[in-house]
Amino acid sequence: MAAAFILIAPTIIGLCVLNIYPFFDTIRRSLYKTQGLGPEVYVGLKNFEKLFKDSMIGHATINTLLYMVLTVPVGVLLSLIFAALLNSKIRGRDIYRGIYFLPMVVAPAAVAMVWRWIFNAENGILNIALKAIGIQGPSWLADPNTALLSCAIIGVWSAIGYDLVLILAGLQSISKSYYEAAEIDGANGIQSFFHITIPMVSPTLFFVVLMRAMTSLKQFDTIYLLINTRNPAYKNATVLMTLFYREAFEKFNKGYGSAIVIYTFVIIAIFTAIQFISEKKLVHYE
């Protein structure tokens, strides 16, 4: 028993130091007001009162939810399609797996730089390609109508590799006997996909959707690196985590920043609870 506690101690200590303590400290800080590096002053729930009166919180909440809607369904669907293709017998399958997973090992700053060039209004490869077919492309990252969409495209591209690997593992765990029985009964490939593949891989899909939704609600790095406060699309592309960072670490208002974090945590908890409630109806366990 003692050996077991010793073995799990590093994980428990890391969990307490890096997760549990910061969580309760964030709750405490949300009840205080700080002025730069000065002492903390207890203000009760005033940070939350300010939060619900702040119009920027409303914009950031809508943008955060819109980002989730833009990235999760499309990302999971593309990951499922690519995973199904890689699960079939195609030439160079291992090479394709490496290519799809490559975005996961690239630093977010490098990803942002590459996509900033791709979305460049004047010299970006995307607008050059559109101009070649007679279409005038927008200023993707500076146009309020396309800035968040552009960041969502990057988010989908970055996450496909990781989600694909998880779904592919789920597909490979399905027994071939199901497909052989379906083939004997006269089912075609499409019928087998919707009546065997989707139900059998639904636990993996549920996990992927759950993790992708939480990640999208916590989106920070890509939008922070691409959309600064001088960008004309700043108001239309700011999400809750970038707003938190600017309040806590640029304005040094850590109390209000902590209140934004607690507000975001509640939103994530609500969506997670909804997903777990729907699990019993949508997920099939063998």
Coordinates of C-alpha atoms in Angstrom, one line a residue:
M1 CA 0.0 0.0 0.0
A2 CA 2.8 2.4 0.9
A3 CA 4.6 1.7 -2.4
A4 CA 1.3 2.5 -4.3
F5 CA 1.1 5.9 -2.5
I6 CA 4.7 6.6 -3.3
L7 CA 4.2 5.8 -7.0
I8 CA 1.1 8.1 -7.4
A9 CA 2.5 10.8 -5.1
P10 CA 4.1 12.8 -8.0
T11 CA 0.8 12.9 -9.9
I12 CA -1.2 13.9 -6.8
I13 CA 1.3 16.6 -5.8
G14 CA 1.4 17.9 -9.4
L15 CA -2.4 17.9 -9.5
C16 CA -2.7 19.8 -6.2
V17 CA 0.1 22.4 -7.0
L18 CA -0.8 23.0 -10.7
N19 CA -4.6 22.6 -10.7
I20 CA -6.4 22.5 -7.3
Y21 CA -4.6 25.2 -5.5
P22 CA -4.7 27.7 -8.5
F23 CA -8.4 27.0 -8.9
F24 CA -9.3 27.9 -5.3
D25 CA -6.8 30.8 -5.4
T26 CA -8.5 32.2 -8.5
I27 CA -11.8 32.1 -6.6
R28 CA -10.2 34.0 -3.7
R29 CA -8.7 36.6 -6.0
S30 CA -12.0 37.2 -7.8
L31 CA -13.2 38.7 -4.5
Y32 CA -10.3 41.2 -4.3
K33 CA -9.3 44.2 -6.3
T34 CA -5.6 44.8 -7.1
Q35 CA -3.9 47.9 -8.3
G36 CA -0.8 46.9 -10.2
L37 CA 1.6 45.4 -7.8
G38 CA -0.1 47.0 -4.8
P39 CA -1.9 45.2 -1.9
E40 CA -5.2 43.4 -2.5
V41 CA -8.4 45.0 -1.3
Y42 CA -11.4 42.9 -0.5
V43 CA -14.4 44.0 -2.6
G44 CA -16.8 41.0 -2.3
L45 CA -18.8 40.4 -5.4
K46 CA -18.1 43.7 -7.1
N47 CA -15.9 42.2 -9.7
F48 CA -18.8 40.0 -10.8
E49 CA -21.2 43.0 -10.8
K50 CA -18.7 44.8 -13.1
L51 CA -18.5 41.7 -15.2
F52 CA -22.2 41.5 -15.9
K53 CA -22.3 45.2 -16.7
D54 CA -19.2 45.0 -19.1
S55 CA -20.4 45.1 -22.7
M56 CA -17.1 43.5 -23.8
I57 CA -17.9 40.4 -21.7
G58 CA -21.1 40.0 -23.8
H59 CA -19.1 40.3 -27.1
A60 CA -16.4 37.9 -25.8
T61 CA -19.0 35.3 -24.7
I62 CA -20.8 35.4 -28.1
N63 CA -17.4 35.1 -29.9
T64 CA -16.3 32.2 -27.7
L65 CA -19.5 30.3 -28.3
L66 CA -19.4 31.1 -32.0
Y67 CA -15.8 29.9 -32.1
M68 CA -16.9 26.6 -30.5
V69 CA -19.8 26.2 -33.0
L70 CA -17.4 26.9 -36.0
T71 CA -14.7 24.5 -34.9
V72 CA -16.2 21.5 -33.0
P73 CA -18.7 20.1 -35.6
V74 CA -16.5 20.7 -38.6
G75 CA -13.3 19.6 -36.9
V76 CA -14.8 16.3 -35.6
L77 CA -16.5 15.6 -38.9
L78 CA -13.3 16.1 -40.9
S79 CA -11.4 14.0 -38.4
L80 CA -13.9 11.2 -38.7
I81 CA -13.8 11.3 -42.5
F82 CA -10.0 11.3 -42.6
A83 CA -9.8 8.6 -39.9
A84 CA -12.2 6.4 -41.9
L85 CA -10.0 6.9 -45.0
L86 CA -6.8 6.0 -43.1
N87 CA -8.5 3.0 -41.7
S88 CA -8.9 1.6 -45.2
K89 CA -6.2 -0.1 -47.2
I90 CA -4.6 2.9 -49.0
R91 CA -1.1 3.3 -50.2
G92 CA 1.2 5.5 -48.0
R93 CA -1.2 5.3 -45.1
D94 CA 1.5 5.8 -42.5
I95 CA 2.8 8.9 -44.3
Y96 CA -0.6 10.5 -44.3
R97 CA -0.9 9.8 -40.6
G98 CA 2.3 11.7 -40.0
I99 CA 1.3 14.6 -42.2
Y100 CA -2.1 15.0 -40.5
F101 CA -0.5 14.9 -37.0
L102 CA 2.2 17.4 -37.9
P103 CA 0.2 20.6 -36.8
M104 CA 0.1 19.2 -33.3
V105 CA 3.8 19.3 -32.8
V106 CA 4.3 22.8 -34.3
A107 CA 4.5 25.7 -31.8
P108 CA 1.4 28.0 -31.8
A109 CA 3.6 31.0 -32.5
A110 CA 5.0 29.4 -35.7
V111 CA 1.4 28.4 -36.7
A112 CA 0.3 32.0 -36.2
M113 CA 3.1 33.3 -38.3
V114 CA 2.5 30.9 -41.2
W115 CA -1.3 31.6 -41.2
R116 CA -0.8 35.3 -40.9
W117 CA 1.1 35.1 -44.2
I118 CA -1.5 32.9 -45.8
F119 CA -4.3 35.3 -44.8
N120 CA -2.3 38.4 -45.7
A121 CA -4.7 40.7 -47.7
E122 CA -2.0 41.9 -50.3
N123 CA 0.6 39.1 -50.6
G124 CA -1.2 36.1 -48.9
I125 CA -1.3 32.9 -51.0
L126 CA -5.0 32.6 -50.3
N127 CA -6.0 35.9 -51.8
I128 CA -3.5 35.4 -54.7
A129 CA -5.3 32.1 -55.5
L130 CA -8.7 33.8 -55.3
K131 CA -7.6 36.6 -57.5
A132 CA -6.4 34.1 -60.1
I133 CA -10.0 32.9 -60.5
G134 CA -11.4 36.5 -60.5
I135 CA -12.4 36.8 -56.8
Q136 CA -11.2 39.7 -54.6
G137 CA -10.4 38.2 -51.2
P138 CA -11.1 40.1 -48.0
S139 CA -8.6 41.3 -45.4
W140 CA -9.2 38.0 -43.5
L141 CA -7.7 38.9 -40.2
A142 CA -8.7 42.6 -40.2
D143 CA -12.3 42.3 -41.5
P144 CA -14.8 42.0 -38.6
N145 CA -16.8 39.6 -40.7
T146 CA -14.0 37.1 -41.3
A147 CA -11.5 37.5 -38.5
L148 CA -13.1 34.9 -36.1
L149 CA -13.8 32.6 -39.1
S150 CA -10.1 32.8 -40.0
C151 CA -9.0 31.9 -36.5
A152 CA -11.6 29.0 -36.5
I153 CA -10.1 27.6 -39.7
I154 CA -6.7 27.6 -38.0
G155 CA -8.2 25.9 -35.0
V156 CA -9.8 23.2 -37.1
W157 CA -6.5 22.6 -39.0
S158 CA -4.5 22.4 -35.8
A159 CA -6.7 19.9 -34.1
I160 CA -7.5 17.5 -36.9
G161 CA -4.4 15.4 -36.3
Y162 CA -5.0 14.8 -32.6
D163 CA -8.7 14.0 -33.0
L164 CA -8.0 11.8 -36.0
V165 CA -5.6 9.6 -34.0
L166 CA -8.2 9.1 -31.3
I167 CA -11.0 8.3 -33.7
L168 CA -8.7 6.0 -35.8
A169 CA -7.9 4.0 -32.6
G170 CA -11.7 3.7 -32.0
L171 CA -12.2 2.5 -35.6
Q172 CA -9.5 -0.1 -35.3
S173 CA -11.0 -1.6 -32.2
I174 CA -14.3 -2.5 -34.0
S175 CA -14.4 -6.2 -34.7
K176 CA -14.5 -7.1 -38.4
S177 CA -17.1 -9.8 -37.7
Y178 CA -19.7 -7.0 -37.6
Y179 CA -18.9 -6.0 -41.1
E180 CA -18.8 -9.6 -42.3
A181 CA -22.2 -10.3 -40.8
A182 CA -23.6 -7.1 -42.4
E183 CA -22.1 -8.0 -45.8
I184 CA -23.8 -11.4 -45.6
D185 CA -27.1 -9.6 -44.8
G186 CA -26.7 -7.5 -48.0
A187 CA -25.7 -4.2 -46.4
N188 CA -23.6 -1.8 -48.5
G189 CA -20.7 0.3 -47.3
I190 CA -22.8 3.4 -46.5
Q191 CA -25.3 1.3 -44.4
S192 CA -22.4 -0.4 -42.6
F193 CA -20.9 3.0 -41.8
F194 CA -24.0 4.5 -40.3
H195 CA -25.3 1.3 -38.6
I196 CA -22.0 -0.2 -37.4
T197 CA -19.1 2.2 -37.6
I198 CA -20.9 5.3 -36.1
P199 CA -22.6 3.5 -33.1
M200 CA -19.4 1.5 -32.3
V201 CA -17.1 4.5 -32.4
S202 CA -19.6 6.7 -30.6
P203 CA -17.8 6.5 -27.2
T204 CA -14.6 7.8 -28.8
L205 CA -16.6 10.5 -30.7
F206 CA -18.2 11.5 -27.4
F207 CA -14.7 11.9 -25.8
V208 CA -13.4 13.8 -28.8
V209 CA -16.4 16.2 -28.9
L210 CA -16.1 16.7 -25.1
M211 CA -12.4 17.6 -25.2
R212 CA -12.7 19.7 -28.3
A213 CA -15.6 21.7 -26.9
M214 CA -13.7 22.4 -23.7
T215 CA -10.6 23.3 -25.7
S216 CA -12.5 25.7 -28.0
L217 CA -14.1 27.4 -25.0
K218 CA -10.6 28.0 -23.6
Q219 CA -9.1 29.2 -26.9
F220 CA -6.4 31.7 -26.4
D221 CA -3.1 31.5 -28.2
T222 CA -4.1 31.7 -31.9
I223 CA -6.5 34.6 -31.4
Y224 CA -4.1 36.5 -29.0
L225 CA -1.3 36.2 -31.5
L226 CA -3.3 37.2 -34.6
I227 CA -5.8 39.8 -33.3
N228 CA -4.3 42.6 -31.2
T229 CA -6.1 45.6 -29.7
R230 CA -5.4 47.8 -32.7
N231 CA -7.0 45.4 -35.1
P232 CA -10.3 46.8 -36.5
A233 CA -11.8 43.3 -35.9
Y234 CA -10.7 43.2 -32.2
K235 CA -14.3 43.5 -30.9
N236 CA -15.6 40.8 -33.2
A237 CA -12.8 38.3 -32.5
T238 CA -12.0 38.7 -28.8
V239 CA -12.8 35.6 -26.7
L240 CA -13.0 35.2 -23.0
M241 CA -9.5 33.9 -22.5
T242 CA -7.9 36.8 -24.4
L243 CA -10.0 39.2 -22.5
F244 CA -8.9 37.6 -19.2
Y245 CA -5.2 37.8 -20.2
R246 CA -5.4 41.5 -21.1
E247 CA -7.2 42.3 -17.8
A248 CA -5.0 40.2 -15.6
F249 CA -1.5 40.6 -17.2
E250 CA -1.7 43.8 -19.3
K251 CA -3.9 46.0 -17.0
F252 CA -2.7 44.1 -13.9
N253 CA -6.4 43.9 -12.7
K254 CA -6.0 40.3 -11.5
G255 CA -9.2 40.4 -9.4
Y256 CA -11.4 41.2 -12.4
G257 CA -9.4 38.7 -14.5
S258 CA -10.0 36.0 -12.0
A259 CA -13.8 36.8 -12.1
I260 CA -13.6 36.3 -15.9
V261 CA -12.0 32.9 -15.4
I262 CA -14.7 31.8 -12.9
Y263 CA -17.3 33.0 -15.4
T264 CA -15.7 30.9 -18.2
F265 CA -15.4 27.9 -15.8
V266 CA -19.2 28.0 -15.2
I267 CA -19.9 28.1 -19.0
I268 CA -17.6 25.1 -19.6
A269 CA -19.2 23.3 -16.7
I270 CA -22.7 23.9 -18.1
F271 CA -21.7 22.6 -21.6
T272 CA -19.9 19.6 -20.1
A273 CA -23.0 18.8 -18.0
I274 CA -25.2 19.0 -21.1
Q275 CA -22.9 16.6 -23.0
F276 CA -22.9 14.1 -20.1
I277 CA -26.7 14.2 -20.0
S278 CA -27.0 13.6 -23.7
E279 CA -24.4 10.8 -23.5
K280 CA -27.0 8.1 -22.5
K281 CA -29.0 8.8 -25.6
L282 CA -26.3 9.3 -28.2
V283 CA -23.5 7.0 -27.1
H284 CA -23.6 3.3 -27.6
Y285 CA -21.5 1.1 -25.4
E286 CA -20.8 -2.5 -26.6

